[in-house]
mmCIF file of C-alpha atoms in Angstrom:
data_model
loop_
_atom_site.group_PDB
_atom_site.id
_atom_site.type_symbol
_atom_site.label_atom_id
_atom_site.label_comp_id
_atom_site.label_asym_id
_atom_site.label_seq_id
_atom_site.Cartn_x
_atom_site.Cartn_y
_atom_site.Cartn_z
ATOM 1 C CA MET Q 14 -4.550 -86.793 11.053
ATOM 2 C CA PRO Q 15 -2.303 -89.972 9.475
ATOM 3 C CA LYS Q 16 -3.490 -93.044 10.035
ATOM 4 C CA LEU Q 17 -1.783 -95.377 12.886
ATOM 5 C CA ASN Q 18 -1.321 -99.092 13.585
ATOM 6 C CA GLY Q 19 -1.789 -99.740 17.105
ATOM 7 C CA ARG Q 20 0.587 -102.756 17.139
ATOM 8 C CA LYS Q 21 3.645 -100.326 16.346
ATOM 9 C CA PRO Q 22 5.149 -98.319 18.930
ATOM 10 C CA LEU Q 23 3.818 -94.646 18.164
ATOM 11 C CA TYR Q 24 7.369 -93.152 17.829
ATOM 12 C CA HIS Q 25 8.167 -95.833 15.406
ATOM 13 C CA GLN Q 26 4.903 -94.847 12.934
ATOM 14 C CA ILE Q 27 5.771 -91.100 13.375
ATOM 15 C CA ARG Q 28 9.778 -91.825 12.166
ATOM 16 C CA GLN Q 29 7.930 -93.880 9.124
ATOM 17 C CA TYR Q 30 5.642 -91.241 8.066
ATOM 18 C CA VAL Q 31 8.396 -88.474 8.077
ATOM 19 C CA THR Q 32 10.780 -90.835 5.853
ATOM 20 C CA ASP Q 33 7.753 -91.818 3.716
ATOM 21 C CA GLN Q 34 6.745 -87.808 3.221
ATOM 22 C CA ILE Q 35 10.718 -87.301 2.458
ATOM 23 C CA ASN Q 36 10.712 -90.638 -0.064
ATOM 24 C CA GLN Q 37 7.583 -89.767 -1.655
ATOM 25 C CA GLY Q 38 9.199 -86.101 -2.692
ATOM 26 C CA ILE Q 39 6.098 -84.461 -0.624
ATOM 27 C CA TRP Q 40 8.917 -82.980 1.701
ATOM 28 C CA LYS Q 41 12.173 -81.947 -0.559
ATOM 29 C CA ALA Q 42 15.877 -81.376 0.569
ATOM 30 C CA GLY Q 43 15.972 -78.359 2.645
ATOM 31 C CA ASP Q 44 12.443 -77.903 3.305
ATOM 32 C CA LYS Q 45 11.678 -77.105 7.182
ATOM 33 C CA LEU Q 46 9.738 -79.978 9.078
ATOM 34 C CA PRO Q 47 6.690 -79.153 11.104
ATOM 35 C CA SER Q 48 7.491 -77.929 14.578
ATOM 36 C CA GLU Q 49 7.567 -80.743 17.388
ATOM 37 C CA ALA Q 50 4.521 -78.955 18.988
ATOM 38 C CA GLU Q 51 2.836 -79.287 15.666
ATOM 39 C CA LEU Q 52 3.406 -82.847 15.195
ATOM 40 C CA ALA Q 53 2.566 -83.767 18.616
ATOM 41 C CA LYS Q 54 -0.853 -82.197 17.871
ATOM 42 C CA GLN Q 55 -1.000 -83.857 14.361
ATOM 43 C CA PHE Q 56 -0.459 -87.352 16.071
ATOM 44 C CA GLY Q 57 -2.026 -86.784 19.793
ATOM 45 C CA ALA Q 58 1.547 -87.664 20.936
ATOM 46 C CA SER Q 59 3.469 -86.193 23.610
ATOM 47 C CA ARG Q 60 6.643 -84.052 22.993
ATOM 48 C CA VAL Q 61 8.786 -86.805 24.193
ATOM 49 C CA THR Q 62 7.600 -89.475 21.751
ATOM 50 C CA ILE Q 63 8.162 -86.499 19.261
ATOM 51 C CA LYS Q 64 11.756 -85.868 20.007
ATOM 52 C CA THR Q 65 12.347 -89.805 19.975
ATOM 53 C CA ALA Q 66 11.262 -90.175 16.706
ATOM 54 C CA ILE Q 67 12.970 -86.866 15.643
ATOM 55 C CA SER Q 68 16.271 -88.188 17.393
ATOM 56 C CA GLU Q 69 16.353 -91.660 15.689
ATOM 57 C CA LEU Q 70 15.830 -89.521 11.974
ATOM 58 C CA ILE Q 71 18.802 -86.865 12.671
ATOM 59 C CA ASP Q 72 21.014 -89.844 14.243
ATOM 60 C CA ASN Q 73 20.258 -91.374 10.529
ATOM 61 C CA ASN Q 74 20.930 -88.238 8.598
ATOM 62 C CA ALA Q 75 17.618 -88.038 7.427
ATOM 63 C CA ILE Q 76 16.921 -84.611 8.679
ATOM 64 C CA TYR Q 77 19.174 -82.212 10.861
ATOM 65 C CA ARG Q 78 18.602 -79.406 13.182
ATOM 66 C CA VAL Q 79 19.691 -75.591 12.795
ATOM 67 C CA GLN Q 80 19.657 -74.116 16.570
ATOM 68 C CA GLY Q 81 16.997 -71.383 16.715
ATOM 69 C CA LYS Q 82 15.604 -72.018 13.177
ATOM 70 C CA GLY Q 83 14.237 -76.232 13.146
ATOM 71 C CA THR Q 84 14.485 -79.303 11.406
ATOM 72 C CA PHE Q 85 15.135 -79.509 8.067
ATOM 73 C CA VAL Q 86 15.141 -82.206 5.286
ATOM 74 C CA SER Q 87 18.897 -83.752 4.505
ATOM 75 C CA ALA Q 88 20.361 -82.443 0.840
ATOM 76 C CA ASP Q 89 19.851 -86.250 -0.300
ATOM 77 C CA ALA Q 90 16.059 -87.705 -0.243
ATOM 78 C CA SER Q 91 17.321 -91.080 0.615
ATOM 79 C CA GLY Q 92 18.574 -89.914 3.695
ATOM 80 C CA GLU Q 93 22.481 -89.510 2.904
ATOM 81 C CA PRO Q 94 23.779 -85.700 3.208
ATOM 82 C CA ILE Q 95 26.291 -85.038 0.609
ATOM 83 C CA VAL Q 96 29.634 -84.994 2.311
ATOM 84 C CA TYR Q 97 32.783 -83.220 0.718
ATOM 85 C CA GLU Q 98 36.110 -84.706 1.254
ATOM 86 C CA PRO Q 99 38.434 -82.371 3.105
ATOM 87 C CA LYS Q 100 41.629 -81.843 1.423
ATOM 88 C CA THR Q 101 45.105 -81.394 3.326
ATOM 89 C CA GLU Q 102 47.675 -78.881 2.295
ATOM 90 C CA GLU Q 103 49.731 -82.156 0.645
ATOM 91 C CA ASN Q 104 46.851 -82.681 -1.243
ATOM 92 C CA LEU Q 105 45.226 -79.264 -2.858
ATOM 93 C CA GLY Q 106 45.095 -79.897 -6.307
ATOM 94 C CA ASN Q 107 44.807 -76.512 -8.168
ATOM 95 C CA ARG Q 108 45.317 -74.368 -4.802
ATOM 96 C CA LEU Q 109 42.445 -72.515 -5.891
ATOM 97 C CA ILE Q 110 40.556 -70.509 -3.466
ATOM 98 C CA ALA Q 111 36.854 -68.818 -4.438
ATOM 99 C CA PHE Q 112 36.040 -65.617 -3.008
ATOM 100 C CA ILE Q 113 31.869 -64.999 -3.450
ATOM 101 C CA LEU Q 114 30.702 -61.563 -3.113
ATOM 102 C CA PRO Q 115 26.987 -60.199 -3.614
ATOM 103 C CA ALA Q 116 28.647 -57.477 -5.871
ATOM 104 C CA ILE Q 117 31.594 -54.719 -6.122
ATOM 105 C CA VAL Q 118 29.778 -51.561 -5.123
ATOM 106 C CA SER Q 119 31.868 -49.721 -2.895
ATOM 107 C CA SER Q 120 35.373 -49.167 -1.535
ATOM 108 C CA PHE Q 121 34.894 -51.712 0.986
ATOM 109 C CA THR Q 122 34.092 -54.681 -1.048
ATOM 110 C CA THR Q 123 36.594 -53.648 -3.703
ATOM 111 C CA LYS Q 124 39.248 -53.750 -0.836
ATOM 112 C CA LEU Q 125 38.054 -56.820 0.670
ATOM 113 C CA LEU Q 126 38.800 -58.443 -3.075
ATOM 114 C CA ASP Q 127 42.067 -56.675 -3.203
ATOM 115 C CA GLY Q 128 43.352 -57.693 0.145
ATOM 116 C CA MET Q 129 42.185 -61.273 -0.493
ATOM 117 C CA GLU Q 130 44.156 -61.776 -3.451
ATOM 118 C CA LYS Q 131 47.203 -60.310 -2.365
ATOM 119 C CA GLU Q 132 46.978 -62.492 1.049
ATOM 120 C CA LEU Q 133 46.034 -65.829 -0.791
ATOM 121 C CA SER Q 134 48.902 -64.914 -3.701
ATOM 122 C CA GLY Q 135 51.624 -64.445 -0.899
ATOM 123 C CA LYS Q 136 50.481 -67.814 0.225
ATOM 124 C CA GLY Q 137 50.823 -69.648 -2.950
ATOM 125 C CA TYR Q 138 47.183 -69.585 -3.694
ATOM 126 C CA LYS Q 139 45.027 -68.091 -6.466
ATOM 127 C CA LEU Q 140 41.833 -66.545 -6.145
ATOM 128 C CA LEU Q 141 38.446 -67.352 -7.835
ATOM 129 C CA TYR Q 142 36.024 -64.293 -7.545
ATOM 130 C CA CYS Q 143 32.447 -65.061 -8.253
ATOM 131 C CA SER Q 144 29.239 -62.341 -7.543
ATOM 132 C CA THR Q 145 25.924 -63.480 -6.623
ATOM 133 C CA LEU Q 146 24.450 -60.734 -7.889
ATOM 134 C CA SER Q 147 22.840 -60.369 -4.435
ATOM 135 C CA SER Q 148 20.590 -63.261 -5.026
ATOM 136 C CA GLN Q 149 20.388 -65.958 -2.959
ATOM 137 C CA GLU Q 150 19.239 -68.578 -5.493
ATOM 138 C CA GLU Q 151 22.426 -67.363 -7.414
ATOM 139 C CA GLU Q 152 24.643 -67.999 -4.546
ATOM 140 C CA LYS Q 153 23.318 -71.455 -4.253
ATOM 141 C CA ARG Q 154 24.410 -71.854 -8.145
ATOM 142 C CA VAL Q 155 27.441 -70.225 -7.598
ATOM 143 C CA LEU Q 156 28.502 -72.442 -4.393
ATOM 144 C CA ASN Q 157 27.682 -75.407 -6.432
ATOM 145 C CA GLU Q 158 29.681 -74.207 -9.603
ATOM 146 C CA VAL Q 159 32.885 -73.695 -7.561
ATOM 147 C CA LEU Q 160 32.740 -76.854 -5.658
ATOM 148 C CA ALA Q 161 32.537 -78.606 -9.199
ATOM 149 C CA LEU Q 162 35.768 -76.754 -10.265
ATOM 150 C CA GLY Q 163 37.824 -78.468 -7.373
ATOM 151 C CA VAL Q 164 38.803 -75.461 -5.000
ATOM 152 C CA SER Q 165 40.365 -75.980 -2.245
ATOM 153 C CA GLY Q 166 38.537 -73.265 0.103
ATOM 154 C CA ILE Q 167 35.939 -70.683 -0.297
ATOM 155 C CA VAL Q 168 35.623 -67.226 1.228
ATOM 156 C CA ILE Q 169 32.016 -66.140 1.290
ATOM 157 C CA PHE Q 170 30.079 -62.806 1.913
ATOM 158 C CA PRO Q 171 26.909 -63.981 2.265
ATOM 159 C CA VAL Q 172 23.943 -62.329 0.569
ATOM 160 C CA ASP Q 173 21.555 -59.839 2.654
ATOM 161 C CA GLY Q 174 18.320 -61.278 4.451
ATOM 162 C CA GLU Q 175 19.777 -64.861 4.837
ATOM 163 C CA SER Q 176 19.361 -66.730 8.165
ATOM 164 C CA TYR Q 177 21.347 -69.830 6.813
ATOM 165 C CA ASN Q 178 22.042 -71.693 3.459
ATOM 166 C CA GLU Q 179 21.316 -75.179 2.778
ATOM 167 C CA GLN Q 180 24.476 -75.405 1.132
ATOM 168 C CA ILE Q 181 26.629 -73.716 3.258
ATOM 169 C CA LEU Q 182 25.230 -76.047 6.127
ATOM 170 C CA ARG Q 183 26.205 -79.073 4.183
ATOM 171 C CA LEU Q 184 29.887 -77.714 3.294
ATOM 172 C CA LYS Q 185 30.011 -77.422 7.314
ATOM 173 C CA LEU Q 186 28.763 -81.150 7.946
ATOM 174 C CA GLY Q 187 31.328 -82.279 5.431
ATOM 175 C CA HIS Q 188 34.158 -80.358 7.068
ATOM 176 C CA PHE Q 189 35.080 -78.478 3.977
ATOM 177 C CA PRO Q 190 37.104 -75.609 4.453
ATOM 178 C CA PHE Q 191 35.230 -72.187 3.996
ATOM 179 C CA VAL Q 192 35.209 -69.004 6.204
ATOM 180 C CA VAL Q 193 32.229 -66.286 5.981
ATOM 181 C CA VAL Q 194 33.173 -62.576 6.016
ATOM 182 C CA ASP Q 195 31.136 -59.435 6.930
ATOM 183 C CA ARG Q 196 28.945 -61.456 9.079
ATOM 184 C CA TYR Q 197 28.067 -64.556 10.801
ATOM 185 C CA PHE Q 198 25.196 -67.141 10.712
ATOM 186 C CA ARG Q 199 23.130 -67.296 14.362
ATOM 187 C CA GLY Q 200 23.011 -70.571 15.461
ATOM 188 C CA ILE Q 201 25.219 -72.344 13.219
ATOM 189 C CA GLU Q 202 28.724 -72.475 14.327
ATOM 190 C CA THR Q 203 31.421 -71.451 11.287
ATOM 191 C CA ASN Q 204 34.796 -69.528 10.920
ATOM 192 C CA SER Q 205 33.592 -66.092 10.633
ATOM 193 C CA VAL Q 206 35.570 -62.483 10.436
ATOM 194 C CA CYS Q 207 33.731 -59.184 10.817
ATOM 195 C CA THR Q 208 33.718 -56.084 12.542
ATOM 196 C CA ASP Q 209 32.336 -55.476 16.053
ATOM 197 C CA ASN Q 210 29.302 -53.948 14.309
ATOM 198 C CA ILE Q 211 27.731 -53.742 17.820
ATOM 199 C CA GLU Q 212 30.337 -51.291 18.585
ATOM 200 C CA GLY Q 213 30.190 -49.843 15.490
ATOM 201 C CA GLY Q 214 26.487 -48.345 15.912
ATOM 202 C CA ARG Q 215 26.963 -47.852 19.286
ATOM 203 C CA LEU Q 216 30.059 -44.975 18.424
ATOM 204 C CA ALA Q 217 28.027 -43.604 15.782
ATOM 205 C CA THR Q 218 24.938 -42.971 17.994
ATOM 206 C CA GLU Q 219 27.386 -42.064 21.057
ATOM 207 C CA LEU Q 220 28.899 -38.916 18.556
ATOM 208 C CA LEU Q 221 25.584 -37.717 18.058
ATOM 209 C CA ILE Q 222 24.187 -37.807 21.550
ATOM 210 C CA SER Q 223 27.609 -35.882 22.801
ATOM 211 C CA LEU Q 224 26.795 -33.079 20.580
ATOM 212 C CA GLY Q 225 23.351 -32.635 21.783
ATOM 213 C CA HIS Q 226 20.792 -35.095 19.821
ATOM 214 C CA ARG Q 227 18.218 -36.477 21.079
ATOM 215 C CA GLN Q 228 15.728 -37.517 17.869
ATOM 216 C CA ILE Q 229 18.352 -39.603 16.101
ATOM 217 C CA GLY Q 230 17.055 -41.396 13.053
ATOM 218 C CA LEU Q 231 17.870 -44.718 12.009
ATOM 219 C CA VAL Q 232 17.796 -45.533 8.013
ATOM 220 C CA SER Q 233 19.061 -49.359 6.637
ATOM 221 C CA THR Q 234 18.209 -52.151 4.462
ATOM 222 C CA ARG Q 235 15.843 -54.781 5.851
ATOM 223 C CA ILE Q 236 17.289 -55.869 9.160
ATOM 224 C CA THR Q 237 16.000 -59.264 9.540
ATOM 225 C CA ASP Q 238 18.227 -61.998 9.190
ATOM 226 C CA THR Q 239 21.498 -60.123 8.289
ATOM 227 C CA THR Q 240 23.700 -60.210 11.253
ATOM 228 C CA SER Q 241 25.850 -57.254 10.501
ATOM 229 C CA VAL Q 242 22.812 -55.287 10.255
ATOM 230 C CA GLU Q 243 20.832 -56.328 13.502
ATOM 231 C CA ASP Q 244 24.050 -55.883 15.532
ATOM 232 C CA ARG Q 245 24.193 -51.895 14.251
ATOM 233 C CA VAL Q 246 20.767 -51.516 15.106
ATOM 234 C CA ALA Q 247 21.570 -53.237 18.833
ATOM 235 C CA GLY Q 248 24.506 -50.805 18.789
ATOM 236 C CA TYR Q 249 22.284 -47.624 18.053
ATOM 237 C CA GLU Q 250 19.705 -48.873 20.391
ATOM 238 C CA LYS Q 251 22.584 -49.460 23.164
ATOM 239 C CA ALA Q 252 24.010 -46.054 23.014
ATOM 240 C CA LEU Q 253 20.554 -44.801 23.712
ATOM 241 C CA SER Q 254 19.503 -46.741 26.397
ATOM 242 C CA GLN Q 255 22.499 -45.994 28.300
ATOM 243 C CA HIS Q 256 21.876 -42.428 28.248
ATOM 244 C CA ARG Q 257 18.012 -42.895 29.068
ATOM 245 C CA ILE Q 258 16.653 -41.937 25.552
ATOM 246 C CA ALA Q 259 13.676 -43.979 24.452
ATOM 247 C CA VAL Q 260 14.067 -45.974 21.317
ATOM 248 C CA ASP Q 261 11.464 -44.307 19.100
ATOM 249 C CA HIS Q 262 10.401 -46.493 16.367
ATOM 250 C CA ARG Q 263 8.895 -43.722 14.211
ATOM 251 C CA LEU Q 264 12.314 -42.513 13.492
ATOM 252 C CA ARG Q 265 13.701 -45.248 11.807
ATOM 253 C CA ILE Q 266 12.916 -46.438 8.208
ATOM 254 C CA THR Q 267 14.561 -50.396 7.487
ATOM 255 C CA ASP Q 268 12.477 -51.921 4.568
ATOM 256 C CA PHE Q 269 14.915 -51.248 1.499
ATOM 257 C CA GLU Q 270 16.431 -53.844 -0.694
ATOM 258 C CA SER Q 271 19.973 -53.404 -0.822
ATOM 259 C CA ILE Q 272 20.175 -54.129 -4.501
ATOM 260 C CA ARG Q 273 18.126 -50.917 -4.894
ATOM 261 C CA LEU Q 274 19.667 -48.668 -2.457
ATOM 262 C CA ASP Q 275 23.370 -49.975 -4.264
ATOM 263 C CA SER Q 276 22.192 -48.131 -7.215
ATOM 264 C CA VAL Q 277 23.451 -44.981 -5.904
ATOM 265 C CA LEU Q 278 27.019 -46.348 -5.854
ATOM 266 C CA LYS Q 279 26.480 -47.546 -9.085
ATOM 267 C CA ASP Q 280 25.106 -44.828 -11.073
ATOM 268 C CA GLY Q 281 25.500 -41.959 -8.723
ATOM 269 C CA GLN Q 282 21.901 -41.389 -8.577
ATOM 270 C CA ALA Q 283 19.892 -42.891 -6.059
ATOM 271 C CA ASP Q 284 16.951 -45.002 -6.899
ATOM 272 C CA PRO Q 285 13.791 -42.704 -7.259
ATOM 273 C CA ASP Q 286 11.382 -44.648 -4.987
ATOM 274 C CA ALA Q 287 14.109 -44.888 -2.268
ATOM 275 C CA LEU Q 288 14.782 -41.318 -2.522
ATOM 276 C CA LYS Q 289 11.114 -40.330 -2.136
ATOM 277 C CA ALA Q 290 10.506 -42.779 0.872
ATOM 278 C CA ILE Q 291 13.314 -41.099 2.704
ATOM 279 C CA CYS Q 292 12.345 -37.895 1.894
ATOM 280 C CA ALA Q 293 9.056 -38.376 3.310
ATOM 281 C CA PHE Q 294 10.533 -40.027 6.212
ATOM 282 C CA ILE Q 295 12.433 -36.607 6.649
ATOM 283 C CA ARG Q 296 9.445 -34.582 6.314
ATOM 284 C CA SER Q 297 7.220 -36.682 8.305
ATOM 285 C CA ASN Q 298 9.786 -36.502 11.719
ATOM 286 C CA PRO Q 299 10.520 -32.637 11.793
ATOM 287 C CA GLU Q 300 11.942 -33.155 15.073
ATOM 288 C CA MET Q 301 14.385 -35.687 14.164
ATOM 289 C CA THR Q 302 17.835 -33.969 14.033
ATOM 290 C CA ALA Q 303 20.210 -36.551 13.132
ATOM 291 C CA ILE Q 304 20.239 -39.639 10.953
ATOM 292 C CA PHE Q 305 22.485 -42.817 11.626
ATOM 293 C CA ALA Q 306 22.804 -44.781 7.900
ATOM 294 C CA LEU Q 307 23.526 -48.216 8.789
ATOM 295 C CA ASN Q 308 25.559 -48.441 5.170
ATOM 296 C CA LEU Q 309 27.372 -46.289 2.735
ATOM 297 C CA SER Q 310 24.352 -46.702 0.191
ATOM 298 C CA ALA Q 311 21.665 -45.472 3.024
ATOM 299 C CA GLY Q 312 23.733 -42.608 3.455
ATOM 300 C CA LEU Q 313 24.242 -41.569 0.212
ATOM 301 C CA THR Q 314 20.657 -41.350 -0.590
ATOM 302 C CA ILE Q 315 20.015 -39.569 2.736
ATOM 303 C CA VAL Q 316 22.268 -36.799 1.445
ATOM 304 C CA GLN Q 317 20.603 -36.551 -1.834
ATOM 305 C CA ALA Q 318 17.211 -36.731 0.014
ATOM 306 C CA VAL Q 319 18.137 -33.811 2.159
ATOM 307 C CA GLU Q 320 19.385 -31.606 -0.592
ATOM 308 C CA SER Q 321 16.167 -32.491 -2.900
ATOM 309 C CA ILE Q 322 13.851 -30.772 -0.029
ATOM 310 C CA GLY Q 323 15.875 -27.915 0.498
ATOM 311 C CA LEU Q 324 17.695 -28.908 3.771
ATOM 312 C CA ARG Q 325 21.178 -28.689 4.761
ATOM 313 C CA ILE Q 326 23.974 -30.920 6.372
ATOM 314 C CA PRO Q 327 24.921 -30.464 9.183
ATOM 315 C CA GLU Q 328 22.807 -27.367 9.755
ATOM 316 C CA ASP Q 329 19.781 -28.861 9.961
ATOM 317 C CA LEU Q 330 20.528 -32.792 9.995
ATOM 318 C CA SER Q 331 23.390 -34.198 10.938
ATOM 319 C CA VAL Q 332 24.287 -37.659 9.122
ATOM 320 C CA VAL Q 333 26.661 -40.634 9.992
ATOM 321 C CA PHE Q 334 27.657 -43.359 7.605
ATOM 322 C CA PHE Q 335 28.324 -46.791 8.649
ATOM 323 C CA ASP Q 336 31.368 -47.614 6.187
ATOM 324 C CA GLN Q 337 34.201 -45.432 4.703
ATOM 325 C CA PHE Q 338 33.351 -42.732 1.849
ATOM 326 C CA GLU Q 339 36.698 -42.840 -0.420
ATOM 327 C CA MET Q 340 35.359 -40.270 -2.388
ATOM 328 C CA ALA Q 341 34.849 -37.482 0.806
ATOM 329 C CA ASP Q 342 37.156 -35.250 -0.326
ATOM 330 C CA PHE Q 343 35.232 -34.406 -3.192
ATOM 331 C CA ALA Q 344 31.686 -34.254 -1.363
ATOM 332 C CA LYS Q 345 30.067 -30.752 -0.850
ATOM 333 C CA VAL Q 346 30.078 -31.996 2.995
ATOM 334 C CA PRO Q 347 32.713 -34.912 3.820
ATOM 335 C CA PRO Q 348 30.601 -37.249 6.118
ATOM 336 C CA THR Q 349 31.703 -38.761 9.337
ATOM 337 C CA CYS Q 350 31.757 -42.554 9.172
ATOM 338 C CA ILE Q 351 32.446 -45.779 10.663
ATOM 339 C CA VAL Q 352 35.374 -47.262 9.267
ATOM 340 C CA GLN Q 353 36.031 -51.429 8.821
ATOM 341 C CA ASP Q 354 39.602 -51.983 8.128
ATOM 342 C CA ALA Q 355 38.860 -54.290 4.788
ATOM 343 C CA THR Q 356 42.580 -55.155 4.804
ATOM 344 C CA GLU Q 357 42.558 -56.916 8.278
ATOM 345 C CA ILE Q 358 39.252 -58.436 7.545
ATOM 346 C CA SER Q 359 40.900 -60.032 4.373
ATOM 347 C CA LYS Q 360 43.926 -60.985 6.216
ATOM 348 C CA ALA Q 361 42.141 -62.739 8.922
ATOM 349 C CA ALA Q 362 39.956 -64.526 6.812
ATOM 350 C CA VAL Q 363 42.577 -65.937 4.695
ATOM 351 C CA GLU Q 364 44.373 -66.796 7.907
ATOM 352 C CA LEU Q 365 41.592 -68.903 9.315
ATOM 353 C CA LEU Q 366 41.045 -70.415 5.961
ATOM 354 C CA LEU Q 367 44.285 -71.829 5.579
ATOM 355 C CA SER Q 368 43.907 -73.179 9.318
ATOM 356 C CA ALA Q 369 40.914 -74.519 8.381
ATOM 357 C CA ILE Q 370 42.352 -76.208 4.961
ATOM 358 C CA ARG Q 371 45.308 -77.636 7.387
ATOM 359 C CA ASN Q 372 42.947 -78.924 10.189
ATOM 360 C CA PRO Q 373 39.400 -79.425 8.410
ATOM 361 C CA TYR Q 374 37.880 -81.072 11.795
ATOM 362 C CA GLY Q 375 39.254 -78.168 13.958
ATOM 363 C CA GLU Q 376 36.853 -75.844 16.249
ATOM 364 C CA PRO Q 377 35.245 -73.097 14.026
ATOM 365 C CA ARG Q 378 36.529 -69.186 14.979
ATOM 366 C CA ARG Q 379 34.948 -65.998 15.042
ATOM 367 C CA VAL Q 380 37.093 -63.066 14.606
ATOM 368 C CA THR Q 381 35.816 -59.584 15.466
ATOM 369 C CA LEU Q 382 37.770 -56.741 14.763
ATOM 370 C CA THR Q 383 37.167 -53.055 16.008
ATOM 371 C CA PRO Q 384 35.659 -50.394 13.959
ATOM 372 C CA GLN Q 385 36.920 -46.819 14.188
ATOM 373 C CA LEU Q 386 35.311 -43.350 14.226
ATOM 374 C CA LEU Q 387 36.303 -40.846 11.218
ATOM 375 C CA ILE Q 388 35.070 -37.761 12.333
ATOM 376 C CA ARG Q 389 34.361 -35.340 9.170
ATOM 377 C CA GLU Q 390 32.112 -32.441 8.587
ATOM 378 C CA SER Q 391 28.666 -34.001 8.567
ATOM 379 C CA CYS Q 392 27.539 -33.593 12.210
ATOM 380 C CA ALA Q 393 26.953 -30.396 14.347
ATOM 381 C CA PRO Q 394 24.983 -29.764 17.170
ATOM 382 C CA PRO Q 395 21.447 -29.633 16.256
ATOM 383 C CA ARG Q 396 19.517 -26.652 15.928
ATOM 384 C CA THR Q 397 15.923 -27.917 16.522
ATOM 385 C CA GLU Q 398 14.040 -24.486 16.034
ATOM 386 C CA THR Q 399 15.856 -23.858 12.453
ATOM 387 C CA LEU Q 400 14.818 -27.525 11.455
ATOM 388 C CA GLN Q 401 11.187 -27.310 12.410
ATOM 389 C CA LYS Q 402 10.932 -23.476 10.616
ATOM 390 C CA ASN Q 403 12.265 -25.180 7.492
ATOM 391 C CA MET Q 404 9.964 -27.971 7.502
ATOM 392 C CA PHE Q 405 7.153 -25.769 7.510
ATOM 393 C CA THR Q 406 8.286 -24.086 4.793
ATOM 394 C CA ILE Q 407 9.039 -26.747 2.296
ATOM 395 C CA GLN Q 408 6.567 -27.018 -0.352
#
């Protein structure tokens, strides 16, 4: 427990303790502070006293709070946050917009990039494309780099597993024009454009239920801290609940890294470890008659897994993808997909960004677009007996 001075109010001493930790470099920019409950226990103080000390530090910009996430040290150890000077349309300089993507690995991201370039070009802007290689550290570096170039605004497709980003928070605090696409950050109000992922998950699952499936699996990248993935799972569970079907967590595998699954999009061949894991998942759940793949790379890996163990789509296992598969006409079994309109997402993102450039201090807006269900040949009524017989004969 820190040594306290009985002649000073306790909240003053707590405030000074936090300030000293920051100034001495013990707590660095972006570090999360102990919770109010932890500080109260550490100092033997009430929560009210802790709140008073924390509130003063927030008012002084030494720290900031993110709803539902905690309290963090501001960008500058002296307590001064980095603030970007918003530009107006009359003072835009190079009229350059940065579009930051994890990678271009699918038709969806390709169309996003193409749509963004066309929309911006028509408005008199140039597009700078930057890849983050699906790395949060690289994302921070790229953000700093494009800001140093003096871009007028930023559109960012965040890396998976990212609940917040220190640099993005600083952009928001500085009223710098930016838009998040494909998802949003919980607890941080920013301009964002994404598909209604809950509805997409519900549509996919509802289709399978309407065909008679009750044991419906789910395959995804890691769910935590990626709102698009979290919402697709919520839609899947919503459809099950509406039909009084119990959610069975044994019928889901959701711990894949996106960069590993995406190898099937780049190389045409599924990652060996992911393929092995999905094969084991299918074998260990013989009662499962359908799978909802939460993205294209998961869906294509499932297809290869099903073929490798001697089963058939849709005779033995129905599959629905979230995201369009542009090569469907050349597929052995064209997959049923939930389709996002990349062109409309690009258009809405550009409109939001230009609005933010015109009025950097305006209220942030979230645009949610409706997905479409494209039915092809990868779904059929279940044949439970056939599936179970096949499972027992697989070597």
